[in-house]
Amino acid sequence: MRLSDLEPYNPITIQCHDNPDADTISSGYALYCYFKSKHKKVRLVYSGQNKIKKMNLRLMKEKLNIPIKYIRPSQSEAMEGLLITVDCQYGSGNVSCLRAGNVAVIDHHPREKSGGELVRIQPNLGSCATLVWSMLLEEGYPVNEDVNLGTALYYGLYTDTNQFSELFNPLDMDMRETLSFNKRLLTQFRNANLSLKELEIAGIAMIRYNYNDDYRFAVIKAQPCDPNILGLISDFLLQVEEIDTCVVYNEINDGYKFSVRSCIKEVNANEMAAFLAEGIGSGGGHDEKAGGFISMKLYEEHFPVLHSEAYFNNRMTEYFQSYTLIFANQTKADVSGMQRYRRLRQPICCIKATDIAGVGTQISMRTDSGSMDFQVEEDMFFSVERNGIIHFVRSDFFRKYLSDTGQGLPKDYFAGIQYTPTIKNWSDGNTYGIEAFAKLCMPKDTFNIYARRLTSCVKVFPKWDDERYMRGMPGDYLAVSEDDLHNIFIEPGNIFGDNYELI
Ligand SMILES: [Mn+2]
C-alpha cells in the first residue's frame, strides 16, 4: 500500500496508539502534513485512559506545533471517511477501537492479524517514523523543506531505538542521515525524557535482578516506563564483572519491549534479540547492543500460562545451550562424514575499497543483511552475495580464488532482496548504489571444500578472524577448504546449491 492509495478518502482521521510515544506522534504528524498538502480534511488524534503527560512529549507537541487532539474512548461515533492507525494495528489492545467504515494500518510492529487491503507493516524497521518517511519519499513529498517535521521524525527514531544504539535497519540509517532537524530542540526533548517517577523505576529495577551463574547472564523486568530506561539499565549491567550478557524488558504498548547487551565475543546481541523474539515478535541490532519487541497477542497464543520472567530466563538459557563453538585456529577439521564439493564458477559481486574513495575515507556499506563500516585501505576487498551478505575478502585470497570479469553487475543480481544495497561516502556525504563500484568476479575453479549440512547451530571463529564468529543454523553448511583443514567456515544453506556441486 502507498499513501496515494489513500488519497480518494476524505475526511481522514489519523490515530496514534494510546499512551502515545514520540514515534507514534511523529509518524501521525508526518501523515497529517502529507494529507494536508493534498487538501484533505485531516485530524490527528489519540485516545485511551491517559492524556499526554510526559514533559518531552508535551514539549514536542508545543515546539513543533503538532495538532494532536485527545478524544475520549466513549465519545466515538462512527468515523466518516478513513481512519488510519499509526505505529499500531487497528483492533490491537494498545489502541482504543474507534468505529470506522474504512481503516488503514501503518505500523512497524509484528503483524497481529492477516487480511485488510490498506495495510503497510514493516516490522524490521526501528521506528514507524522511518516507514512513514519512506512512504512520503515514494510520493515525492518534500520532507526536507520542513524542519519541524524532520525534527519530529528524527526524535521518533531516536526514542524507539534507544537513542540510536539499537538501530540496525539500513533504511533507518538513511533517514537518520538525511533529515534536516533542529538540534537545539532535540537537546531540549532529550533532557526532559525521564520523570522522577521513572528514575525511581530504574532504581528499583536494578536491585531486582535475576542472575544465572552458569551462563553469567542477568534478566531484569522493569515497571512500565520510557523504553530508553531499558537501554540505560542494560548498559549499566554490563559493567558488572559477573555479567556477560543481559536482557532488560517491560510491558508496554500491548507487548514486551526489551533491550539486550553482550560484552563477549561468543554472543552477538542482535542474534540473542532475534532469538528472544522468534515467532512472536522482532528483534535485532548490533554485536553489543540490540533490542526488540514481543507482541502480547502472539506471546499469549504461544505461551498461555508462562510468566514473562520465566520466559526470558528460559529462553536465555536455551540460547546458550543452542550452539557449539569452533575456534578454527585451534581446530583441525575432522572431515569424516563430510562430502567433497567444488565451488561452481558463479559470478559474485566484489568491491575494491579504493575504487570507492581514497585511502582513509570513512565508508558505510549497507544491505538488507547488515552493514559494514570501514576506513578505506590499500588493497582491501569485499564480496557481496546475492542475498546481501557482505564479506571482507583478504587480498591474497581475492587474487588466489577470484578473477575480475571486467563486466558490470547484472540487473537482477539483487532482485531477491528488499533494500537495494548502498554505499555511503562520509567525506562527500554522497550515497551511491553499490553497482557503481561493483566488479563482477569469477571464482577460479581451484577451490574445493568438504562440507556437511548442519542440524544445529554452530559458531565458527574463522582462521582469519578470532574476534568475530560466523554463525551457521540448521540447514546451513559447515565447510572446510580441501587444502587447509584449519580453514573452517559457514556457507548459507539458501545459496549453497547455487555455489557448489558435489564432486
Ligand atoms: Mn514505534
Short mmCIF file of N, CA and C in Angstrom, two decimals, residues 3 5 69 114 140 185 218 251 262 273 318 368 392 404 428 432 459 483:
data_model
loop_
_atom_site.label_atom_id
_atom_site.label_comp_id
_atom_site.label_asym_id
_atom_site.label_seq_id
_atom_site.Cartn_x
_atom_site.Cartn_y
_atom_site.Cartn_z
N LEU A 3 0.82 5.75 0.01
CA LEU A 3 -0.04 6.83 0.51
C LEU A 3 -1.02 7.29 -0.56
N ASP A 5 -2.67 5.59 -2.48
CA ASP A 5 -3.86 4.73 -2.46
C ASP A 5 -4.91 5.24 -1.48
N LYS A 69 -4.92 15.81 19.06
CA LYS A 69 -6.04 16.04 19.98
C LYS A 69 -6.40 14.74 20.70
N SER A 114 -4.11 -11.25 9.92
CA SER A 114 -3.92 -11.20 8.47
C SER A 114 -5.10 -10.47 7.86
N GLY A 140 7.17 11.53 -3.45
CA GLY A 140 7.87 12.76 -3.82
C GLY A 140 7.58 13.94 -2.90
N LEU A 185 16.30 21.93 19.72
CA LEU A 185 15.06 21.36 20.24
C LEU A 185 15.25 19.91 20.68
N ALA A 218 22.05 -11.83 33.14
CA ALA A 218 21.08 -11.26 34.06
C ALA A 218 19.81 -10.91 33.30
N GLU A 251 6.65 -4.25 30.13
CA GLU A 251 5.42 -4.39 29.38
C GLU A 251 4.98 -3.01 28.96
N SER A 262 25.56 -7.49 25.16
CA SER A 262 26.56 -8.54 25.30
C SER A 262 27.94 -7.92 25.25
N ALA A 273 18.75 -11.10 20.55
CA ALA A 273 17.48 -10.38 20.50
C ALA A 273 16.51 -11.06 19.53
N GLU A 318 18.18 -21.39 26.96
CA GLU A 318 18.10 -22.13 25.70
C GLU A 318 19.09 -21.58 24.68
N ASP A 368 20.32 -5.34 3.12
CA ASP A 368 19.30 -5.91 3.98
C ASP A 368 19.89 -6.81 5.05
N PHE A 392 34.27 -9.48 4.10
CA PHE A 392 35.58 -8.91 3.88
C PHE A 392 36.43 -9.99 3.24
N ASP A 404 38.60 -10.89 -12.01
CA ASP A 404 37.66 -9.85 -12.45
C ASP A 404 37.24 -10.14 -13.89
N ASP A 428 32.28 13.02 1.28
CA ASP A 428 31.49 13.94 0.46
C ASP A 428 29.99 13.86 0.78
N TYR A 432 25.63 6.14 -2.86
CA TYR A 432 25.63 5.55 -4.20
C TYR A 432 25.01 4.17 -4.17
N LYS A 459 28.86 -21.86 15.91
CA LYS A 459 29.53 -20.57 15.72
C LYS A 459 31.00 -20.85 15.45
N ASP A 483 42.46 -27.83 0.97
CA ASP A 483 43.91 -27.72 1.13
C ASP A 483 44.35 -27.12 2.47
#
